Each structure stands twice: as structure tokens, then as C-alpha cells.
Short mmCIF file of C-alpha atoms and ligand atoms in Angstrom, two decimals:
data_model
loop_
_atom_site.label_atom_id
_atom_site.label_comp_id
_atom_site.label_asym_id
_atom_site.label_seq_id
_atom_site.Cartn_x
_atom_site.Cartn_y
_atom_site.Cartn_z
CA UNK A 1143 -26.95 -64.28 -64.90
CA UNK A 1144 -26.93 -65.27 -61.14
CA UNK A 1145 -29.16 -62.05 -60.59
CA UNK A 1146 -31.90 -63.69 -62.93
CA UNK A 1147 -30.97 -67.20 -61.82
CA UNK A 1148 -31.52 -66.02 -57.59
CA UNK A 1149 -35.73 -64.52 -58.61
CA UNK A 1150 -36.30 -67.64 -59.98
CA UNK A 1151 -34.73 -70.35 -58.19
CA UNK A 1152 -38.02 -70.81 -56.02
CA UNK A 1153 -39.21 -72.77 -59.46
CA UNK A 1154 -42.39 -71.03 -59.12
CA UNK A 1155 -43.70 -68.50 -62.12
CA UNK A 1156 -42.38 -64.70 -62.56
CA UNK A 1157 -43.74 -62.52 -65.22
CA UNK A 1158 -41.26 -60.90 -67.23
CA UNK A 1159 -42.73 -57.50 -65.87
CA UNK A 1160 -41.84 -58.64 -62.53
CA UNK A 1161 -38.62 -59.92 -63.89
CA UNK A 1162 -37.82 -56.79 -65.57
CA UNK A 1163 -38.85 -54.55 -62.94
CA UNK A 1164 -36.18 -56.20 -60.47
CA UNK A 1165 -33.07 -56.36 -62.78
CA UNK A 1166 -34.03 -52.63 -63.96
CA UNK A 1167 -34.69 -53.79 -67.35
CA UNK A 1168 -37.24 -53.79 -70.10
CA UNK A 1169 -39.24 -57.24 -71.04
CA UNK A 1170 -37.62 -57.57 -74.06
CA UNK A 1171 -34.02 -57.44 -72.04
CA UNK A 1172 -35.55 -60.12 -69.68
CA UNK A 1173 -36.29 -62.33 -72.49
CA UNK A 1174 -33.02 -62.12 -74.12
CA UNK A 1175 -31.51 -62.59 -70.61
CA UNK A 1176 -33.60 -65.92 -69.92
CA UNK A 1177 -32.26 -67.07 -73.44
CA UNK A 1178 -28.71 -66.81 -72.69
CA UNK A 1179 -29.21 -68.18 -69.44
CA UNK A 1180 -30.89 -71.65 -70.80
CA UNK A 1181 -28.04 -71.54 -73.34
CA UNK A 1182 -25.48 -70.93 -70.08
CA UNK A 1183 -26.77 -72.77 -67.41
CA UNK A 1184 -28.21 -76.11 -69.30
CA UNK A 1185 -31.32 -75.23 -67.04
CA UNK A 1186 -34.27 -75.68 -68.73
CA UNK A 1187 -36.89 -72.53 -68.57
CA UNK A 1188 -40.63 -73.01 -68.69
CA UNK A 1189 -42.57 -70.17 -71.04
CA UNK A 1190 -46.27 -70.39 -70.13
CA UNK A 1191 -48.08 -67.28 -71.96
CA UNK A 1192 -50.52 -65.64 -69.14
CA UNK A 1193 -48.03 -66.66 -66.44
CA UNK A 1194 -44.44 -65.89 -67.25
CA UNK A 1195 -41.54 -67.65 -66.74
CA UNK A 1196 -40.65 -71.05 -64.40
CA UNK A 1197 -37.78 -72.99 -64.07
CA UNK A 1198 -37.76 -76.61 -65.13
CA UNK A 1199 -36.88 -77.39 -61.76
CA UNK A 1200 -35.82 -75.09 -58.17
CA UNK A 1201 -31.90 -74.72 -58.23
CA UNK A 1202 -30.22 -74.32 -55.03
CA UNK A 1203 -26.78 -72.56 -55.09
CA UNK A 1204 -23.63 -73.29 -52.66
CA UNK A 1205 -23.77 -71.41 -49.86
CA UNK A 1206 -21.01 -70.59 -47.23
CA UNK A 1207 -23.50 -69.87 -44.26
CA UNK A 1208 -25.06 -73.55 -44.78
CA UNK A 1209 -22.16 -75.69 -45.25
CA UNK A 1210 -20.69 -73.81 -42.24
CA UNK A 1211 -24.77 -74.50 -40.37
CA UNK A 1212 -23.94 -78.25 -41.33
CA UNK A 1213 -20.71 -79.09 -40.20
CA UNK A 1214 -19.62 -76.31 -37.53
CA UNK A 1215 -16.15 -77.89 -36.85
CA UNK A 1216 -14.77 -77.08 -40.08
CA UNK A 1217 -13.12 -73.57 -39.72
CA UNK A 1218 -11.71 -72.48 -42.77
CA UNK A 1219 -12.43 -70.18 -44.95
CA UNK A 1220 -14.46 -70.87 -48.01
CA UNK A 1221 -14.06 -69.25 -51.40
CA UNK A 1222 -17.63 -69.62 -53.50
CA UNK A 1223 -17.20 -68.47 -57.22
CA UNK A 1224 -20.10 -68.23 -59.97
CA UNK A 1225 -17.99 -69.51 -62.53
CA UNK A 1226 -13.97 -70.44 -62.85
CA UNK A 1227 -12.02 -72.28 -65.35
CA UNK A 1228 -10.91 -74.61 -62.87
CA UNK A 1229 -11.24 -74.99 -58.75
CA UNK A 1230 -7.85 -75.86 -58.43
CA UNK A 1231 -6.15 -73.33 -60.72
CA UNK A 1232 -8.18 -70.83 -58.89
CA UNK A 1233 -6.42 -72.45 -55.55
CA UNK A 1234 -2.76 -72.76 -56.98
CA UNK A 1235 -3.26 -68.86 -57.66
CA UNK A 1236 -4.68 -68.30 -54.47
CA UNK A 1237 -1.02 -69.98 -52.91
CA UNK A 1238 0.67 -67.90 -54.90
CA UNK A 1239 -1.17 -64.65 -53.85
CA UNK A 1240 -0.23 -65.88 -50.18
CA UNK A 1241 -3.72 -67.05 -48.82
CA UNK A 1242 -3.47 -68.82 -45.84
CA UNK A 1243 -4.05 -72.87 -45.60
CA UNK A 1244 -6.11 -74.35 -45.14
CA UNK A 1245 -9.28 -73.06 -47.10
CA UNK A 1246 -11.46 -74.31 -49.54
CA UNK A 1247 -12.66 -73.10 -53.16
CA UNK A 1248 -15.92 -73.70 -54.78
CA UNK A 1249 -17.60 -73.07 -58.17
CA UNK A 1250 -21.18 -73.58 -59.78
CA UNK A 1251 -19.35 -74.11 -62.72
CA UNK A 1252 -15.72 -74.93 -64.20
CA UNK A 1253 -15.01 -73.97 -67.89
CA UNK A 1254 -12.02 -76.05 -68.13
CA UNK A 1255 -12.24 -78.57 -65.34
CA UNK A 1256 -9.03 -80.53 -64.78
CA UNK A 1257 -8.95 -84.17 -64.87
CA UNK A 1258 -6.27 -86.67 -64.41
CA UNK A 1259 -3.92 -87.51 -66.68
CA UNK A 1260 -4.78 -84.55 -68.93
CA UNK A 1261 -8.42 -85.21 -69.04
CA UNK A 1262 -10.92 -82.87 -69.25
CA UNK A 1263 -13.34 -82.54 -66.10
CA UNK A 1264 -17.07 -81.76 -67.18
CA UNK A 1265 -18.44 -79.20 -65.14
CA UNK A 1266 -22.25 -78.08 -65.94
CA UNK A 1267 -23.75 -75.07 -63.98
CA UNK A 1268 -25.12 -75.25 -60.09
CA UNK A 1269 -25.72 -79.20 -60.60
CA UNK A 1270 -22.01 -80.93 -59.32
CA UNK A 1271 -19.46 -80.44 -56.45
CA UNK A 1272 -16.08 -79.11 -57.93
CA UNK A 1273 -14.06 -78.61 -54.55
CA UNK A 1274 -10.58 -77.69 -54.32
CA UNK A 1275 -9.35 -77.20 -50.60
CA UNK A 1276 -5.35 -76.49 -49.84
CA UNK A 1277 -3.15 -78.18 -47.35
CA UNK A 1278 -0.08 -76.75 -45.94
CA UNK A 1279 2.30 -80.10 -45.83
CA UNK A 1280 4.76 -79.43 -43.35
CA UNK A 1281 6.36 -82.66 -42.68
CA UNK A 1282 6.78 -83.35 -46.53
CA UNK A 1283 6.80 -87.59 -47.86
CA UNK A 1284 4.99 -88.85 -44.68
CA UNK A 1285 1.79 -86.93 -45.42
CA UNK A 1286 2.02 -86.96 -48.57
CA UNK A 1287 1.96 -91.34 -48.74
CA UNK A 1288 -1.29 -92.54 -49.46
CA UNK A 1289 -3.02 -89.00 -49.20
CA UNK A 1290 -5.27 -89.46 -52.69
CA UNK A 1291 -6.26 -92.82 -51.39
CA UNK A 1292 -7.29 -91.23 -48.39
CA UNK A 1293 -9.26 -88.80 -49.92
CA UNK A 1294 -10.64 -91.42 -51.73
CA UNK A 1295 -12.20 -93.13 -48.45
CA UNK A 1296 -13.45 -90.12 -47.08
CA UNK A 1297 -15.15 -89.18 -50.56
CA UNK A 1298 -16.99 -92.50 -50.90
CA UNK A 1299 -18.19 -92.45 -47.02
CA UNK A 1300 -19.63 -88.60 -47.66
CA UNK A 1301 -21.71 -90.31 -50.79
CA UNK A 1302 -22.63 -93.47 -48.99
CA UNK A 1303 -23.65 -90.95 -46.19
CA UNK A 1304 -25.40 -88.67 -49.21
CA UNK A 1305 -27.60 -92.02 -49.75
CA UNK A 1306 -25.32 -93.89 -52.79
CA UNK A 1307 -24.45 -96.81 -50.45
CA UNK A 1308 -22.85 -99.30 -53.17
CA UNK A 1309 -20.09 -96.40 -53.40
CA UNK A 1310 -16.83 -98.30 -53.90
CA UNK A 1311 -12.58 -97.22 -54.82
CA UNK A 1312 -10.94 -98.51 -57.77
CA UNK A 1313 -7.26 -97.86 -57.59
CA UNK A 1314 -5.59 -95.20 -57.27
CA UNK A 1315 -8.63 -92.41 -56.43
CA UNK A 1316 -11.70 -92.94 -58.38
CA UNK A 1317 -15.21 -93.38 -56.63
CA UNK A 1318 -17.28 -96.07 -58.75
CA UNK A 1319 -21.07 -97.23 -58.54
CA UNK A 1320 -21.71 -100.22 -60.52
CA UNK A 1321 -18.59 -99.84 -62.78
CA UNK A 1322 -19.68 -96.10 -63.43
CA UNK A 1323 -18.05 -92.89 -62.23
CA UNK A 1324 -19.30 -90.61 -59.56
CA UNK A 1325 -16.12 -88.82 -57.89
CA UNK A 1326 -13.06 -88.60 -59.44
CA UNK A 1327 -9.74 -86.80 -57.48
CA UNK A 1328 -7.35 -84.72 -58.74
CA UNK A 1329 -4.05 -83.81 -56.10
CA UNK A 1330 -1.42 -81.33 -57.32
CA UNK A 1331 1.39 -79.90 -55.70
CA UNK A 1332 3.38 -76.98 -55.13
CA UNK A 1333 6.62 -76.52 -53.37
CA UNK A 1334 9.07 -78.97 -52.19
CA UNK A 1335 7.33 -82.03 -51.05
CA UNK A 1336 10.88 -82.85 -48.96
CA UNK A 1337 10.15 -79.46 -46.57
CA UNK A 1338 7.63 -77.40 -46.69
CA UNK A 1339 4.62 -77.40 -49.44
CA UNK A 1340 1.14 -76.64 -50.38
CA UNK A 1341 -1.61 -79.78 -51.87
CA UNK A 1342 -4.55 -78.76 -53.57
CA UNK A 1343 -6.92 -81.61 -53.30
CA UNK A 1344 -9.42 -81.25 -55.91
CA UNK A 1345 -12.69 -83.20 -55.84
CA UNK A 1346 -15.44 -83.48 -58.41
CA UNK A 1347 -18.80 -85.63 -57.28
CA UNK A 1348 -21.71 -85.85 -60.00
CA UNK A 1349 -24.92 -84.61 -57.86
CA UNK A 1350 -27.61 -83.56 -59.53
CA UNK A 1351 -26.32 -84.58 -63.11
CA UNK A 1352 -28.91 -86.61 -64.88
CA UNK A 1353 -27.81 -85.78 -68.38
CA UNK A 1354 -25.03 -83.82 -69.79
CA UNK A 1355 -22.77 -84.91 -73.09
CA UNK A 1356 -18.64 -84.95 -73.24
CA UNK A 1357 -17.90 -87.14 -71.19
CA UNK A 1358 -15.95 -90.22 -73.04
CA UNK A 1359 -16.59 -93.09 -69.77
CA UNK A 1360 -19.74 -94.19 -68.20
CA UNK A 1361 -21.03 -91.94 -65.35
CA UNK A 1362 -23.69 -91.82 -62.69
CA UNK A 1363 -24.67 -89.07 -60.08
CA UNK A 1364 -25.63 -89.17 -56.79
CA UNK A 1365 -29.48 -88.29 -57.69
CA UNK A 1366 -29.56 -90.85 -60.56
CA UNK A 1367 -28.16 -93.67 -57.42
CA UNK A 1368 -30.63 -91.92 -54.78
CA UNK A 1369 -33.43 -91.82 -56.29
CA UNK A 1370 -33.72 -87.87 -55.39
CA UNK A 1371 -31.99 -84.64 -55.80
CA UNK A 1372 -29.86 -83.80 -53.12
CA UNK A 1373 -28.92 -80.67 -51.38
CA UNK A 1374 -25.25 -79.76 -52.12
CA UNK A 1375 -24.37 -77.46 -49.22
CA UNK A 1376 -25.05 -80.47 -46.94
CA UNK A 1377 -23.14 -82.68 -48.71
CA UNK A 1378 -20.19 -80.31 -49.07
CA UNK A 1379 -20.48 -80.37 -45.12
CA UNK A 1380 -20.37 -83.71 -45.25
CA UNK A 1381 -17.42 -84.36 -46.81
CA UNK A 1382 -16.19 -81.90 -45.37
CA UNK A 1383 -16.44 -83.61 -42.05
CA UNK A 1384 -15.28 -86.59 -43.69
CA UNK A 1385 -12.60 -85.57 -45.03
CA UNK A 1386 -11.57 -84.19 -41.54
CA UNK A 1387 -12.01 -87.63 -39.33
CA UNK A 1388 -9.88 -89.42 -42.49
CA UNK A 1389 -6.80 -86.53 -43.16
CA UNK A 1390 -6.56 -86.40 -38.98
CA UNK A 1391 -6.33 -90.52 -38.71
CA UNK A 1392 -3.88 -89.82 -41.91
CA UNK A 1393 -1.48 -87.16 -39.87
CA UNK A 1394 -1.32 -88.85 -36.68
CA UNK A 1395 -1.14 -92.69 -37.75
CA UNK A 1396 -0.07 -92.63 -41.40
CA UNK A 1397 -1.57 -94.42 -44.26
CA UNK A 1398 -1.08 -98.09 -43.03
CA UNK A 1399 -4.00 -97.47 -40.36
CA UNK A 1400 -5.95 -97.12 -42.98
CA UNK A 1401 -4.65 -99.00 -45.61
CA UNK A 1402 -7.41 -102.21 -44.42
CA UNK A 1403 -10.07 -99.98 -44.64
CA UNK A 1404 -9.01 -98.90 -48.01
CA UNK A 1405 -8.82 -102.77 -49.61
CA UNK A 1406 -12.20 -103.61 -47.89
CA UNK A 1407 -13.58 -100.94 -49.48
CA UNK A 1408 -11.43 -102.09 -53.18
CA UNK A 1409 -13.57 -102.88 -56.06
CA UNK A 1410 -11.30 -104.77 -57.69
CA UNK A 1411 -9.65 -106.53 -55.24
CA UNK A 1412 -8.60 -109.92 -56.72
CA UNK A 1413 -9.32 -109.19 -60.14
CA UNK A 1414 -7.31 -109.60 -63.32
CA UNK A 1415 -6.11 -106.56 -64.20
CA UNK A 1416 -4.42 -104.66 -66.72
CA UNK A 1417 -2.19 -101.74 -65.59
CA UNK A 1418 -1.68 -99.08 -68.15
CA UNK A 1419 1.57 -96.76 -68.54
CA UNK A 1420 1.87 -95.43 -71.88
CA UNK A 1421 2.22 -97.28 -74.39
CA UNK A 1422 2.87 -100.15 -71.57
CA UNK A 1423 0.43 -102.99 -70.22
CA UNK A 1424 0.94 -104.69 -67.28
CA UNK A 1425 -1.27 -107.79 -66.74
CA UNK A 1426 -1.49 -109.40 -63.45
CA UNK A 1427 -4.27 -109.98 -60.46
CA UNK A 1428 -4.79 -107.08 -57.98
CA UNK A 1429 -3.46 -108.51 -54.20
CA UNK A 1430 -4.10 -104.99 -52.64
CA UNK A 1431 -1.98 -102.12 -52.04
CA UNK A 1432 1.34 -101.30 -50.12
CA UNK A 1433 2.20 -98.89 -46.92
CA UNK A 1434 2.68 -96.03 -49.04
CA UNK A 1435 -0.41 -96.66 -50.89
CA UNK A 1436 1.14 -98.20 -53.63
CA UNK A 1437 -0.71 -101.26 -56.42
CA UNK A 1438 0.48 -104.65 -55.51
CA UNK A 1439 0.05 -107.28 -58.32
CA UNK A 1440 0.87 -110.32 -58.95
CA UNK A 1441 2.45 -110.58 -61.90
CA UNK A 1442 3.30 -114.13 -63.24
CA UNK A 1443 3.67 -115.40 -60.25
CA UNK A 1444 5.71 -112.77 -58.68
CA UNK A 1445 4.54 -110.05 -56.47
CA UNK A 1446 5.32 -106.19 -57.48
CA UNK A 1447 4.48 -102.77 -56.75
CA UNK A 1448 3.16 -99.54 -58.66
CA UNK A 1449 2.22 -96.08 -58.04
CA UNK A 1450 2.77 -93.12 -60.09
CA UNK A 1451 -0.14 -90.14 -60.88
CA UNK A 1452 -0.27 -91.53 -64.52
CA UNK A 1453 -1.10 -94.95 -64.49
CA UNK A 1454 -4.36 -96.48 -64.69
CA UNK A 1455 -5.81 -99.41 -64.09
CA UNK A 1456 -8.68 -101.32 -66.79
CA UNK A 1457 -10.46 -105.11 -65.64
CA UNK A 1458 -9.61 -107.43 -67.40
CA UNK A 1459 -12.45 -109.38 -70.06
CA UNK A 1460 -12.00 -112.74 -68.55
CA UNK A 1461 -11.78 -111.43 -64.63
C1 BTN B 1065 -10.32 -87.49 -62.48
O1 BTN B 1065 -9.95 -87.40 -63.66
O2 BTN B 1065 -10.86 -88.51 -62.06
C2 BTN B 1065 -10.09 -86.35 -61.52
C3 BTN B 1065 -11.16 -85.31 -61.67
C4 BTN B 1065 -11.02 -84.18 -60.67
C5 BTN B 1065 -12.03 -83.07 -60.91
C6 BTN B 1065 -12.02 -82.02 -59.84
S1 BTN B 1065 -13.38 -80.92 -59.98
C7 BTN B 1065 -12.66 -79.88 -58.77
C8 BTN B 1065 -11.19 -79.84 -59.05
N1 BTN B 1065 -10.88 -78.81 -60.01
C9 BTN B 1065 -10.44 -79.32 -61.15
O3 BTN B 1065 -10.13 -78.65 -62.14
N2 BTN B 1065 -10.38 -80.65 -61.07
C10 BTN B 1065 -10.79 -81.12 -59.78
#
């Protein structure tokens, strides 16, 4: 498929003789081919008899070289795949085989996308960012406080760099534009968080989406915000960088340097709130977050403290 996909990303017309002639296959193969591909890659495929074949619009595909062109301080290696169920499986395995962190893994497409708290992450072909890169932790619960928050800053500075400058948080990690989501963050771990252990921090940003179906909460992308499509090896060098400047402040001054930053940047700061565990609701006004990264609510009158990978937070109808 990416053979087919690489003649005619230019977006310009190919005859299927042309076509055929560089995969080594007849023009009836080719047209078969293009069919699975539209069926694939939710790329649309011009037909234009006399001319051949033209895609909707030119795809660009991630590229090592360029994200390494655009941001030359980040050293690490990067793992580019055509297609895996998810980024960060693909990383936990990659731990497991022994790869060395840090490094990064990349797909054009997930077929079974993780999201948080057992959601599913939709993941169309060559349009999104689904990043996975893998920490070593050495020195266990300090790193570890705040880190998805953290992410969370440098995420929504690499889209307000990308052009999506209303980019705000909403607690704990997600990336919001209006009320609608653009980023969403997804940290697991593996080994003992007390010593020595591995984080996989998986980011999905909605690029070049402008219409896809499955997914059950309202959504933009960064060309429906921008106005224009944007190039995703840039951007992944952008948050790359980002996420550099932010996990470095993280290391050497913990969370509470940036834990100002963070509520500046809240959404929902001072709203009424409802706090979901479960079957449980919390109601209470958001005050702003702990140390440790932690929700801080008051709640009747009396101030308390949250965190946990499985909550999540809703506004309230009469905030
Ligand atoms: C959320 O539910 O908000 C978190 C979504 C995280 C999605 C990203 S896409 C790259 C990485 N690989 C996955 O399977 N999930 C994360």
C-alpha cells in the first residue's frame, strides 16, 4: 500500500500504465490496488478517464530525516511504522526486547489505539500524530509527580506553536480548543516506580483530521483550528523540543516550578465541577492543583485533593 501511496503522494495525475509499470503489475492489479487503498487509507482517489489517477489531496508521510532537520537537539532514536495496533504497545514490547531509553515510536496508523480509561483511540491513516516515546525513570516517585501534567504543557505549547493558539488543559492531561478535543495523553508504566522503571508517554494530536466517525466526544484538529494543513514532521519536532525544555525543568526542579504555569494555562479553573470515579460523583469548584499534581476542590466548603489515572472530570450545567 505505502508503495502505491509514495507515486502518488505528489497529488498530481499517474496513469495506471505508469502506475503499473512501477509496482511491476498489470492495470487491472493497479486498479484493484487503488481500491483497497481508498478503502484502507480513508484517502480519497480522483479517477479522471484520459488522465489516470490523483489523490484527493498530497499526503506527506513521517519522516525520521525531517523531524531530526527540525529539531537537531533531540538525539534519540526514532522508530517510524506503516501501521501498528497501538504506539505504545509497540513501545512496552520494545522495553521488553531491551531497547535502550530514551527513543520514540511512530505510526501512520493505529488499529487499536489506546485511550484512557479503556477508551478506544481513533487513529485514521497518515492524517494524526500517535507518538509514544520511553523514559528510563531512575529516581522513581519524584519524576514520576506531575509528569502527565507536564506533558500536558508541553503538548499544548507545540500546538499553540503549530498555529491553534486558544489551546488550553483540562485536568488531569487533556488538550481542549473551545470545549473540543485535540490531544489527549496516555502514560503507562513498567517496572517498579520506587527504583528503577520505564514510562511510555503516549501522545495522540488530531492534525489533519477534518472528518472521521467513532469517536463518542466532540473533537477538533489542528487544520480545522488553523485554517491549513500542517506538516507533521515539523510538528513532531516541535513537540519534540517541547517536550524537552518542559521534562528537563520537570527533572531538575520538580513539578511545583511548574505547577503556576500549569493553572494559568487551566480551563476550568474556578468552575463547578463534577469529579467522576465510578459509579461516584464528586461535586465541588476547581481551586487548582497540588505539588504532586494532584485536583484540589472545594468541596462544601472544605478543601480536598484527588488524583488517580481513572478519574475524570465533567463542568458542571450551572458553572
Ligand atoms: C486519551 O484518552 O485522552 C488518551 C489518548 C492517548 C492516545 C495516544 S495515540 C499514541 C499512543 N498510543 C496509544 O495507543 N495511545 C496513545
Amino acid at each position: 500500500m505505502l508503495m502505491l501511496l509514495k507515486l502518488l503522494k505528489d497529488g498530481r495525475f499517474h496513469s495506471g500504465e505508469e502506475l503499473g509499470a512501477a509496482l511491476g503489475v498489470s492495470r487491472s492489479a493497479v486498479w484493484k490496488q487503488l481500491q483497497n487503498l481508498e478503502l484502507e487509507s480513508n484517502l480519497a482517489i480522483h479517477r479522471v478517464r484520459g488522465r489516470g489517477y490523483q489523490l484527493a489531496a498530497p499526503v506527506s508521510f513521517l519522516d525520521a530525516d525531517e523531524i531530526a532537520l527540525n529539531a537537531p537537539s533531540l538525539s534519540y532514536p526514532i522508530f517510524i511504522s506503516e501501521s501498528l495496533d497501538s504506539t505504545n504497545a509497540e513501545a512496552l514490547r520494545l522495553i521488553t526486547a531491551g531497547s535502550t531509553a530514551p527513543f520514540l515510536v511512530l505510526a501512520e496508523r493505529q488499529t487499536a489505539g489506546r485511550g484512557r480509561r479503556g477508551r478506544q483511540w481513533v487513529s485514521p491513516f497518515a492524517q494524526n500524530i500517535y507518538y509514544s516515546l520511553v523514559l528510563r525513570i531512575e529516581d522513581g516517585l519524584r519524576q514520576l509527580d506531575g509528569l502527565s501534567l507536564v506533558v500536558g504543557l508541553a503538548v499544548m505549547r507545540a500546538l499553540q506553536a503549530s498555529g491553534v493558539h486558544r489551546a488550553g488543559l483540562k485536568w488531569p492531561n487533556d488538550v481542549l480548543v473551545n470545549g473540543k478535543k485535540i490531544a489527549g495523553i496516555l502514560l503507562e508504566l513498567v517496572g517498579d516506580p520506587a527504583d528503577i522503571c520505564h514510562v511510555v508517554v503516549g501522545i495522540g494530536i488530531n492534525v489533519n483530521m477534518q472528518e472521521v466517525a467513532g469517536i463518542d466526544q466532540q473533537w477538533t484538529s489542528v487544520q480545522l483550528e488553523a485554517g491549513a494543513p500542517v506538516d507533521r514532521n515539523q510538528m513532531v519536532a516541535q513537540l519534540g523540543a517541547q517536550l524537552q525544555h518542559y521534562l528537563e525543568c520537570h527533572r531538575e526542579s520538580g513539578f511545583e516550578a511548574l505547577r503556576e504555569e500549569w493553572e494559568q494555562n487551566h480551563l476550568w479553573q474556578g468552575c463547578l465541577v463534577s469529579l467522576i470515579a465510578g459509579a461516584n460523583q464528586i461535586h465541588g469548584r476547581v481551586l487548582g492543583i497540588d505539588g504532586r499534581g494532584a485536583l484540589r476542590l472545594n468541596v462544601a466548603g472544605v478543601e480536598k485533593a484527588y488524583s488517580g489515572g481513572e478519574l475524570s472530570l465533567r463542568l458542571r450545567d450551572d458553572s
